[in-house]
Short mmCIF file of C-alpha atoms in Angstrom, two decimals:
data_model
loop_
_atom_site.label_atom_id
_atom_site.label_comp_id
_atom_site.label_asym_id
_atom_site.label_seq_id
_atom_site.Cartn_x
_atom_site.Cartn_y
_atom_site.Cartn_z
CA UNK A 1 -0.19 0.04 0.32
CA UNK A 2 1.11 3.15 -1.01
CA UNK A 3 2.29 5.92 1.95
CA UNK A 4 0.85 8.91 0.16
CA UNK A 5 -2.15 8.42 -2.26
CA UNK A 6 -4.67 11.13 -3.49
CA UNK A 7 -7.57 10.06 -6.15
CA UNK A 8 -9.92 12.06 -7.94
CA UNK A 9 -8.11 15.25 -6.53
CA UNK A 10 -9.58 18.82 -7.76
CA UNK A 11 -9.42 22.32 -6.92
CA UNK A 12 -10.51 25.69 -7.93
CA UNK A 13 -9.38 28.61 -7.46
CA UNK A 14 -12.81 30.92 -8.12
CA UNK A 15 -13.62 29.59 -11.42
CA UNK A 16 -10.05 28.82 -12.37
CA UNK A 17 -9.31 24.67 -12.43
CA UNK A 18 -6.41 24.34 -10.99
CA UNK A 19 -6.03 20.54 -10.25
CA UNK A 20 -8.28 18.46 -12.44
CA UNK A 21 -8.07 14.93 -11.05
CA UNK A 22 -4.87 13.87 -9.67
CA UNK A 23 -4.12 10.78 -9.00
CA UNK A 24 -0.56 10.10 -7.25
CA UNK A 25 1.13 7.12 -5.47
CA UNK A 26 4.07 7.62 -3.34
CA UNK A 27 5.36 4.81 -1.75
CA UNK A 28 7.50 4.70 1.27
CA UNK A 29 10.76 5.68 0.91
CA UNK A 30 10.77 7.33 -2.68
CA UNK A 31 11.21 10.04 -3.73
CA UNK A 32 9.32 12.49 -5.91
CA UNK A 33 9.60 15.27 -7.51
CA UNK A 34 6.75 17.40 -9.24
CA UNK A 35 7.71 19.81 -12.53
CA UNK A 36 6.00 21.91 -14.85
CA UNK A 37 5.46 25.53 -15.96
CA UNK A 38 4.10 28.11 -13.34
CA UNK A 39 0.88 27.78 -13.11
CA UNK A 40 0.73 24.09 -13.92
CA UNK A 41 -0.11 23.43 -10.13
CA UNK A 42 1.93 21.98 -9.12
CA UNK A 43 3.39 23.76 -5.71
CA UNK A 44 -1.06 23.86 -5.45
CA UNK A 45 -0.81 20.21 -5.25
CA UNK A 46 2.03 20.07 -2.80
CA UNK A 47 -0.05 22.26 -0.95
CA UNK A 48 -2.81 20.20 -0.71
CA UNK A 49 -1.25 17.14 0.70
CA UNK A 50 -1.22 18.77 4.12
CA UNK A 51 -4.25 20.68 3.80
CA UNK A 52 -3.01 24.13 3.60
CA UNK A 53 -5.23 24.59 0.39
CA UNK A 54 -8.26 23.16 0.88
CA UNK A 55 -9.83 20.37 -2.23
CA UNK A 56 -12.63 20.62 -3.82
CA UNK A 57 -13.06 16.91 -4.77
CA UNK A 58 -11.52 13.89 -4.22
CA UNK A 59 -9.38 11.98 -1.29
CA UNK A 60 -5.79 12.14 0.05
CA UNK A 61 -4.48 9.38 2.55
CA UNK A 62 -1.55 9.49 4.38
CA UNK A 63 -0.16 6.47 6.42
CA UNK A 64 -4.35 5.87 7.68
CA UNK A 65 -4.74 9.93 7.87
CA UNK A 66 -7.62 10.62 5.55
CA UNK A 67 -8.76 14.01 4.27
CA UNK A 68 -11.57 14.08 2.15
CA UNK A 69 -13.68 17.16 1.01
CA UNK A 70 -16.76 16.98 2.97
CA UNK A 71 -14.70 15.58 6.09
CA UNK A 72 -11.68 17.84 6.37
CA UNK A 73 -12.40 19.09 10.16
CA UNK A 74 -9.72 20.12 12.60
CA UNK A 75 -9.07 17.07 13.44
CA UNK A 76 -8.68 15.06 10.88
CA UNK A 77 -6.14 18.17 9.60
CA UNK A 78 -4.13 18.26 12.54
CA UNK A 79 -4.34 14.18 12.46
CA UNK A 80 -2.86 14.53 8.60
CA UNK A 81 -0.02 17.25 9.50
CA UNK A 82 1.16 15.82 12.21
CA UNK A 83 2.66 12.87 9.46
CA UNK A 84 3.62 15.51 6.54
CA UNK A 85 6.35 18.14 7.41
CA UNK A 86 6.94 20.75 5.02
CA UNK A 87 9.62 23.16 3.99
CA UNK A 88 8.75 26.55 2.42
CA UNK A 89 10.25 28.87 -0.01
CA UNK A 90 10.31 31.48 2.03
CA UNK A 91 11.95 29.15 5.23
CA UNK A 92 9.21 31.17 7.29
CA UNK A 93 10.98 30.41 10.77
CA UNK A 94 9.67 31.68 13.73
CA UNK A 95 11.72 35.17 14.19
CA UNK A 96 11.22 35.66 17.87
CA UNK A 97 12.65 32.11 18.57
CA UNK A 98 15.88 30.91 18.59
CA UNK A 99 17.06 28.03 15.87
CA UNK A 100 16.72 25.95 19.04
CA UNK A 101 13.63 26.88 19.98
CA UNK A 102 12.13 26.62 16.35
CA UNK A 103 12.97 23.28 16.32
CA UNK A 104 11.99 22.45 20.00
CA UNK A 105 8.45 24.34 19.40
CA UNK A 106 5.96 22.15 17.62
CA UNK A 107 7.41 18.62 20.00
CA UNK A 108 6.62 20.95 23.10
CA UNK A 109 3.15 22.39 21.86
CA UNK A 110 1.77 19.66 20.04
CA UNK A 111 2.96 16.53 21.01
CA UNK A 112 3.58 17.47 24.45
CA UNK A 113 7.20 16.12 25.10
CA UNK A 114 8.59 17.98 28.03
CA UNK A 115 10.98 20.44 27.41
CA UNK A 116 14.22 19.00 28.14
CA UNK A 117 13.50 15.89 26.04
CA UNK A 118 12.11 18.38 22.91
CA UNK A 119 15.66 20.49 23.56
CA UNK A 120 17.80 16.87 23.08
CA UNK A 121 15.64 16.29 20.03
CA UNK A 122 16.26 20.00 18.69
CA UNK A 123 19.70 19.62 19.10
CA UNK A 124 19.88 16.22 17.27
CA UNK A 125 18.07 17.51 14.29
CA UNK A 126 20.39 20.55 14.17
CA UNK A 127 22.97 17.91 14.41
CA UNK A 128 21.40 16.47 11.43
CA UNK A 129 21.28 19.19 9.07
CA UNK A 130 24.85 20.53 10.31
CA UNK A 131 24.04 23.35 12.52
CA UNK A 132 24.54 21.90 16.14
CA UNK A 133 26.60 25.28 16.85
CA UNK A 134 23.56 27.46 16.16
CA UNK A 135 20.99 26.49 18.58
CA UNK A 136 21.14 30.26 20.17
CA UNK A 137 21.34 31.71 17.01
CA UNK A 138 18.08 33.97 15.97
CA UNK A 139 16.78 33.64 12.19
CA UNK A 140 18.23 36.92 11.13
CA UNK A 141 21.60 36.34 12.49
CA UNK A 142 21.73 32.91 10.27
CA UNK A 143 22.38 33.15 6.08
CA UNK A 144 19.45 32.27 4.02
CA UNK A 145 21.10 28.51 3.46
CA UNK A 146 20.92 28.30 7.22
CA UNK A 147 17.72 29.51 8.21
CA UNK A 148 16.30 26.99 5.27
CA UNK A 149 18.63 23.76 7.16
CA UNK A 150 17.05 24.74 10.08
CA UNK A 151 13.83 24.91 8.49
CA UNK A 152 14.06 21.13 7.63
CA UNK A 153 15.20 20.51 11.21
CA UNK A 154 12.04 21.65 12.29
CA UNK A 155 9.69 19.84 9.80
CA UNK A 156 12.11 16.66 10.87
CA UNK A 157 11.37 17.17 14.56
CA UNK A 158 8.17 15.68 14.32
CA UNK A 159 9.21 13.00 12.61
CA UNK A 160 7.03 12.86 9.93
CA UNK A 161 6.09 10.43 7.73
CA UNK A 162 6.75 12.52 4.70
CA UNK A 163 8.37 15.83 3.75
CA UNK A 164 6.99 18.15 1.57
CA UNK A 165 9.58 20.62 -0.08
CA UNK A 166 7.81 23.43 -2.04
CA UNK A 167 10.74 25.25 -3.90
CA UNK A 168 13.35 25.24 -1.44
CA UNK A 169 16.18 26.75 -3.03
CA UNK A 170 14.34 29.13 -5.29
CA UNK A 171 15.03 32.19 -2.41
CA UNK A 172 18.70 31.47 -2.08
CA UNK A 173 21.79 32.86 -3.54
CA UNK A 174 23.21 30.39 -5.76
CA UNK A 175 25.84 29.68 -3.64
CA UNK A 176 23.90 28.17 -0.85
CA UNK A 177 21.77 26.25 -2.97
CA UNK A 178 23.99 23.34 -2.28
CA UNK A 179 24.40 22.95 1.05
CA UNK A 180 20.28 22.70 1.22
CA UNK A 181 20.01 20.57 -1.41
CA UNK A 182 23.02 18.19 0.26
CA UNK A 183 20.97 17.87 3.42
CA UNK A 184 17.97 16.65 1.16
CA UNK A 185 20.35 14.15 -0.58
CA UNK A 186 21.29 13.04 2.58
CA UNK A 187 17.54 12.66 3.81
CA UNK A 188 16.79 10.65 0.55
CA UNK A 189 19.78 8.08 1.36
CA UNK A 190 18.25 7.65 4.64
CA UNK A 191 14.88 6.62 3.15
CA UNK A 192 12.70 9.51 3.82
CA UNK A 193 9.83 9.48 1.95
CA UNK A 194 10.29 13.07 -0.21
CA UNK A 195 7.70 14.96 -2.45
CA UNK A 196 9.54 17.92 -3.92
CA UNK A 197 8.62 20.98 -6.44
CA UNK A 198 11.96 22.00 -7.46
CA UNK A 199 13.59 24.18 -10.43
CA UNK A 200 16.76 21.91 -9.92
CA UNK A 201 16.33 20.15 -12.46
CA UNK A 202 19.61 17.91 -12.47
CA UNK A 203 19.28 17.74 -8.94
CA UNK A 204 16.06 16.05 -9.35
CA UNK A 205 17.28 13.82 -12.00
CA UNK A 206 20.09 12.40 -9.66
CA UNK A 207 17.68 11.69 -6.83
CA UNK A 208 14.21 10.99 -7.74
CA UNK A 209 12.65 8.00 -7.81
CA UNK A 210 9.98 8.92 -9.94
CA UNK A 211 9.53 12.41 -11.96
CA UNK A 212 6.01 13.84 -12.48
CA UNK A 213 5.54 16.18 -15.02
CA UNK A 214 2.40 18.62 -14.21
CA UNK A 215 0.42 20.07 -17.15
CA UNK A 216 -2.66 22.20 -17.07
CA UNK A 217 -3.81 20.86 -13.33
CA UNK A 218 -3.24 16.82 -14.25
CA UNK A 219 -0.31 14.79 -14.44
CA UNK A 220 0.84 14.94 -17.94
CA UNK A 221 3.45 12.79 -18.00
CA UNK A 222 5.27 10.05 -15.16
CA UNK A 223 8.08 8.00 -14.44
CA UNK A 224 11.68 7.26 -13.93
CA UNK A 225 13.66 10.38 -14.56
CA UNK A 226 16.61 8.91 -16.48
CA UNK A 227 14.19 7.44 -18.75
CA UNK A 228 11.75 10.50 -19.28
CA UNK A 229 15.09 13.15 -19.76
CA UNK A 230 15.99 10.61 -22.09
CA UNK A 231 12.74 9.70 -24.09
CA UNK A 232 10.19 12.42 -23.19
CA UNK A 233 6.70 10.60 -24.21
CA UNK A 234 4.40 13.90 -24.88
CA UNK A 235 5.28 16.96 -26.95
CA UNK A 236 4.61 19.14 -23.96
CA UNK A 237 7.36 17.64 -21.42
CA UNK A 238 9.72 17.86 -24.61
CA UNK A 239 9.18 21.24 -24.76
CA UNK A 240 9.17 21.87 -21.21
CA UNK A 241 12.87 20.26 -21.22
CA UNK A 242 13.92 21.76 -24.02
CA UNK A 243 12.87 25.36 -22.38
CA UNK A 244 15.06 25.15 -19.71
CA UNK A 245 18.10 24.79 -21.36
CA UNK B 1 -13.21 88.48 49.18
CA UNK B 2 -11.67 85.14 49.46
CA UNK B 3 -7.87 85.14 47.91
CA UNK B 4 -5.66 82.14 46.77
CA UNK B 5 -2.61 81.47 47.31
CA UNK B 6 -0.56 79.93 43.99
CA UNK B 7 0.11 77.00 46.40
CA UNK B 8 -3.99 76.76 46.88
CA UNK B 9 -4.66 76.45 43.15
CA UNK B 10 -1.50 73.77 42.67
CA UNK B 11 -2.90 72.03 45.23
CA UNK B 12 -6.18 71.62 44.07
CA UNK B 13 -4.80 70.58 40.50
CA UNK B 14 -3.11 68.27 42.07
CA UNK B 15 -6.09 66.13 43.42
CA UNK B 16 -7.53 66.64 39.66
CA UNK B 17 -4.36 65.46 38.15
CA UNK B 18 -4.46 62.57 40.21
CA UNK B 19 -7.73 61.43 39.04
CA UNK B 20 -7.00 62.27 35.96
CA UNK B 21 -4.34 59.62 36.08
CA UNK B 22 -6.41 57.30 37.76
CA UNK B 23 -9.29 57.41 35.28
CA UNK B 24 -6.48 56.93 32.58
CA UNK B 25 -5.08 54.05 33.95
CA UNK B 26 -8.65 52.60 34.94
CA UNK B 27 -9.70 53.27 31.34
CA UNK B 28 -6.34 51.59 29.97
CA UNK B 29 -6.53 48.46 32.09
CA UNK B 30 -10.30 47.54 31.52
CA UNK B 31 -10.25 49.23 28.00
CA UNK B 32 -6.89 46.82 27.04
CA UNK B 33 -9.32 43.64 28.29
CA UNK B 34 -11.88 44.46 26.71
CA UNK B 35 -10.02 45.37 23.50
CA UNK B 36 -8.50 41.97 23.50
CA UNK B 37 -11.72 40.21 23.83
CA UNK B 38 -12.84 42.43 20.66
CA UNK B 39 -10.02 41.67 18.63
CA UNK B 40 -10.04 37.93 18.98
CA UNK B 41 -13.88 38.24 18.50
CA UNK B 42 -13.15 40.38 15.24
CA UNK B 43 -10.79 38.17 13.68
CA UNK B 44 -12.01 34.95 15.20
CA UNK B 45 -13.99 32.44 12.60
CA UNK B 46 -17.37 33.30 14.29
CA UNK B 47 -19.52 35.18 12.44
CA UNK B 48 -21.85 36.58 15.22
CA UNK B 49 -19.14 37.73 17.55
CA UNK B 50 -17.26 38.61 14.33
CA UNK B 51 -20.15 41.06 13.36
CA UNK B 52 -20.75 42.06 16.88
CA UNK B 53 -16.78 43.09 17.17
CA UNK B 54 -17.08 45.15 13.90
CA UNK B 55 -20.29 47.47 15.07
CA UNK B 56 -18.95 47.69 18.56
CA UNK B 57 -15.14 49.55 16.74
CA UNK B 58 -17.26 51.31 14.15
CA UNK B 59 -19.58 52.61 16.58
CA UNK B 60 -17.19 53.80 19.20
CA UNK B 61 -14.89 55.22 16.68
CA UNK B 62 -17.58 56.55 14.62
CA UNK B 63 -18.76 58.84 16.99
CA UNK B 64 -17.06 61.42 19.14
CA UNK B 65 -16.22 60.75 22.76
CA UNK B 66 -18.55 63.59 24.20
CA UNK B 67 -21.66 62.13 22.51
CA UNK B 68 -20.64 58.85 24.21
CA UNK B 69 -20.02 60.24 27.55
CA UNK B 70 -23.67 62.00 27.15
CA UNK B 71 -25.31 58.61 26.32
CA UNK B 72 -24.11 56.84 28.80
CA UNK B 73 -24.32 59.24 31.72
CA UNK B 74 -28.02 60.87 30.41
CA UNK B 75 -28.95 57.48 28.53
CA UNK B 76 -28.92 55.55 30.96
CA UNK B 77 -30.71 57.37 33.87
CA UNK B 78 -34.07 56.99 31.30
CA UNK B 79 -33.83 53.93 32.34
CA UNK B 80 -33.92 54.79 36.04
CA UNK B 81 -30.62 53.91 36.70
CA UNK B 82 -28.64 56.84 38.30
CA UNK B 83 -25.26 56.63 36.61
CA UNK B 84 -22.94 58.91 38.68
CA UNK B 85 -20.32 60.89 36.67
CA UNK B 86 -17.41 58.70 37.20
CA UNK B 87 -18.72 55.36 36.29
CA UNK B 88 -20.28 56.99 32.90
CA UNK B 89 -16.78 58.48 32.72
CA UNK B 90 -14.89 55.14 33.17
CA UNK B 91 -17.10 52.62 31.52
CA UNK B 92 -17.34 55.86 28.27
CA UNK B 93 -13.32 55.75 28.27
CA UNK B 94 -12.92 52.27 28.53
CA UNK B 95 -15.35 51.41 25.48
CA UNK B 96 -13.98 53.90 23.90
CA UNK B 97 -10.55 52.71 24.23
CA UNK B 98 -11.35 49.04 23.68
CA UNK B 99 -12.64 49.58 20.71
CA UNK B 100 -9.18 51.74 19.72
CA UNK B 101 -7.00 49.58 20.83
CA UNK B 102 -8.34 46.00 19.25
CA UNK B 103 -8.60 47.62 15.92
CA UNK B 104 -4.98 48.65 16.85
CA UNK B 105 -3.93 45.78 17.57
CA UNK B 106 -6.43 43.37 14.43
CA UNK B 107 -3.46 45.66 12.43
CA UNK B 108 -0.27 44.11 14.77
CA UNK B 109 -2.16 40.77 14.08
CA UNK B 110 -2.54 41.05 10.06
CA UNK B 111 0.85 42.40 10.01
CA UNK B 112 2.56 38.91 10.98
CA UNK B 113 3.12 37.67 7.17
CA UNK B 114 1.12 34.70 6.08
CA UNK B 115 3.73 32.35 5.94
CA UNK B 116 4.34 31.85 9.85
CA UNK B 117 0.32 30.71 10.15
CA UNK B 118 1.30 28.34 7.20
CA UNK B 119 4.37 27.04 8.66
CA UNK B 120 2.53 27.16 12.31
CA UNK B 121 0.13 25.43 10.66
CA UNK B 122 1.91 22.68 9.05
CA UNK B 123 3.69 21.34 12.14
CA UNK B 124 -0.29 20.40 13.76
CA UNK B 125 -1.10 23.47 15.69
CA UNK B 126 -4.44 24.55 16.58
CA UNK B 127 -5.72 28.09 16.33
CA UNK B 128 -4.89 29.03 19.45
CA UNK B 129 -1.61 27.10 19.67
CA UNK B 130 -0.48 29.03 16.59
CA UNK B 131 -2.16 32.53 18.21
CA UNK B 132 -0.17 31.84 21.70
CA UNK B 133 3.07 30.83 20.08
CA UNK B 134 3.80 32.00 17.37
CA UNK B 135 1.66 34.88 15.95
CA UNK B 136 0.87 37.26 19.11
CA UNK B 137 4.05 37.36 20.55
CA UNK B 138 5.26 38.95 16.83
CA UNK B 139 2.01 41.26 16.95
CA UNK B 140 2.82 42.05 20.62
CA UNK B 141 6.23 43.16 19.36
CA UNK B 142 4.72 45.57 16.33
CA UNK B 143 1.75 46.72 18.71
CA UNK B 144 3.84 48.53 21.79
CA UNK B 145 4.38 51.49 19.77
CA UNK B 146 1.06 51.95 18.91
CA UNK B 147 -0.17 51.01 21.83
CA UNK B 148 1.87 53.13 23.79
CA UNK B 149 0.89 56.17 21.72
CA UNK B 150 -2.62 55.61 22.21
CA UNK B 151 -2.41 55.85 26.02
CA UNK B 152 -1.30 59.60 25.00
CA UNK B 153 -4.92 59.61 23.89
CA UNK B 154 -6.11 58.14 26.30
CA UNK B 155 -4.68 60.49 28.73
CA UNK B 156 -6.08 63.85 26.84
CA UNK B 157 -9.31 62.14 26.80
CA UNK B 158 -10.16 61.99 30.19
CA UNK B 159 -10.56 65.99 29.74
CA UNK B 160 -13.74 65.42 27.94
CA UNK B 161 -15.15 63.90 31.11
CA UNK B 162 -15.10 67.12 32.72
CA UNK B 163 -18.50 68.24 31.09
CA UNK B 164 -20.10 65.53 32.62
CA UNK B 165 -18.69 66.98 35.77
CA UNK B 166 -16.25 64.19 37.03
CA UNK B 167 -13.79 66.57 38.74
CA UNK B 168 -10.75 65.24 37.40
CA UNK B 169 -7.91 68.06 36.02
CA UNK B 170 -10.01 69.87 33.39
CA UNK B 171 -13.30 70.06 35.54
CA UNK B 172 -11.33 71.04 38.90
CA UNK B 173 -9.27 73.79 36.71
CA UNK B 174 -12.54 75.72 35.58
CA UNK B 175 -13.51 75.47 39.23
CA UNK B 176 -10.96 77.24 40.21
CA UNK B 177 -10.44 79.62 37.26
CA UNK B 178 -14.34 80.35 38.27
CA UNK B 179 -13.79 81.07 41.58
CA UNK B 180 -9.95 82.98 41.13
CA UNK B 181 -10.40 84.93 37.78
CA UNK B 182 -7.26 83.92 36.76
CA UNK B 183 -8.38 81.88 33.86
CA UNK B 184 -5.26 82.14 31.90
CA UNK B 185 -2.84 81.00 34.98
CA UNK B 186 -5.29 78.31 35.76
CA UNK B 187 -5.55 76.91 32.31
CA UNK B 188 -1.74 77.20 31.77
CA UNK B 189 -1.32 74.90 34.94
CA UNK B 190 -3.24 72.78 33.53
CA UNK B 191 -2.22 72.01 30.39
CA UNK B 192 1.41 71.75 32.03
CA UNK B 193 -0.67 69.09 33.95
CA UNK B 194 -1.47 66.79 31.00
CA UNK B 195 1.65 67.81 29.49
CA UNK B 196 3.80 66.39 32.25
CA UNK B 197 1.35 63.07 32.51
CA UNK B 198 1.71 62.60 28.14
CA UNK B 199 5.45 63.65 27.21
CA UNK B 200 7.17 60.58 29.11
CA UNK B 201 4.58 58.35 27.30
CA UNK B 202 5.78 60.46 23.80
CA UNK B 203 9.15 59.71 24.30
CA UNK B 204 8.81 56.14 25.97
CA UNK B 205 6.76 55.40 22.59
CA UNK B 206 9.33 56.88 20.51
CA UNK B 207 11.99 54.96 21.98
CA UNK B 208 10.12 52.15 21.87
CA UNK B 209 9.77 52.58 17.88
CA UNK B 210 13.17 53.01 17.64
CA UNK B 211 14.69 49.93 19.53
CA UNK B 212 12.37 47.72 17.81
CA UNK B 213 13.31 49.45 14.41
CA UNK B 214 17.32 48.94 15.38
CA UNK B 215 16.41 45.06 16.07
CA UNK B 216 14.80 43.69 13.24
#
């Protein structure tokens, strides 16, 4: 059984039909990259997977937690979100808390983890992203790359079953991109289930088990990245990769 | 004819000034507490409290404080309620303050970027957990300077309660002026009294604003 699965997913923004019946299955430990032109619905799809965007039809299932159109109440959302971590383009660290406190907050508040234990978790997670010595630094004292790594640590501290990455290197200076990608590569190597939207095509080809190309709100083509890049099955995907070079 | 020494005047004004200070503090404390409730109703999910809060804000922001006091003072007595001046003054200023503070604070809550809501939602926090741990600490930081600034308005607003006969600084001043026939001296002292109360607050607000701009 897949860890994450969506079926008949539909989403409208007003009259704009942005997701048109998405069926996506992600196995445990799989790394899935969603690509597509801007406006193709890729970020929206990612954001529906933890309820940041409501859906207008269909069902989302993550490790037994189900979200349906008419049954998306607060407790269903909370249940789902404990299994799904997310990292954003703009980091969204809490600026009034230190790096360590950023990571500790959710375990303490949501999981009622005692402070001492939460601190241990936070130190371990920061070490995992190579920032053990930044525990007491505030977000505005960190570089963009470091902030993004703290954001990853913050998501990992809730021990999610799957991590969503929404263009997490797009706001970074070029020289800082690799330190963040390095952390993602390491997570993929450890068997973390990852679903990401990215413009880093080379990276996507290297780490992904599955590539999903979205076009006009649908999954237009998907498969193994090497095979897809070598031999695009659709004209749209061919034109998309053509436009990258 | 009776004569008044300068000390007689100042002594009485000090008593009035103390009442002005007390009224300001009460109005600010109760108005702040009420304002917080109005704020949560105004930004909350439930429709009825939201509409009520909005009405409250529009009513008290959209009418002069003087008429609010008249309405409380004279209006409630129509219903057989005997409202003493101090009660009408305290209640009126509290309601007035709550409306403005709720609106100031709403601006501060809404100034916290949407990404902060999203990030905390993704960590499975509930609305109140988000508020308590993520949104309000940041909004509070933003709100300090405008809140202290509004406190100055409250102090000056207390002068209006003299019209319904509450013997604060302005009312005391006008009584003394009538008795001494020295309105210029007396009202200058009254103005000085307000200045002494308000100036430190203004400076404090400025200092806070500077320190927060420097910090972030």
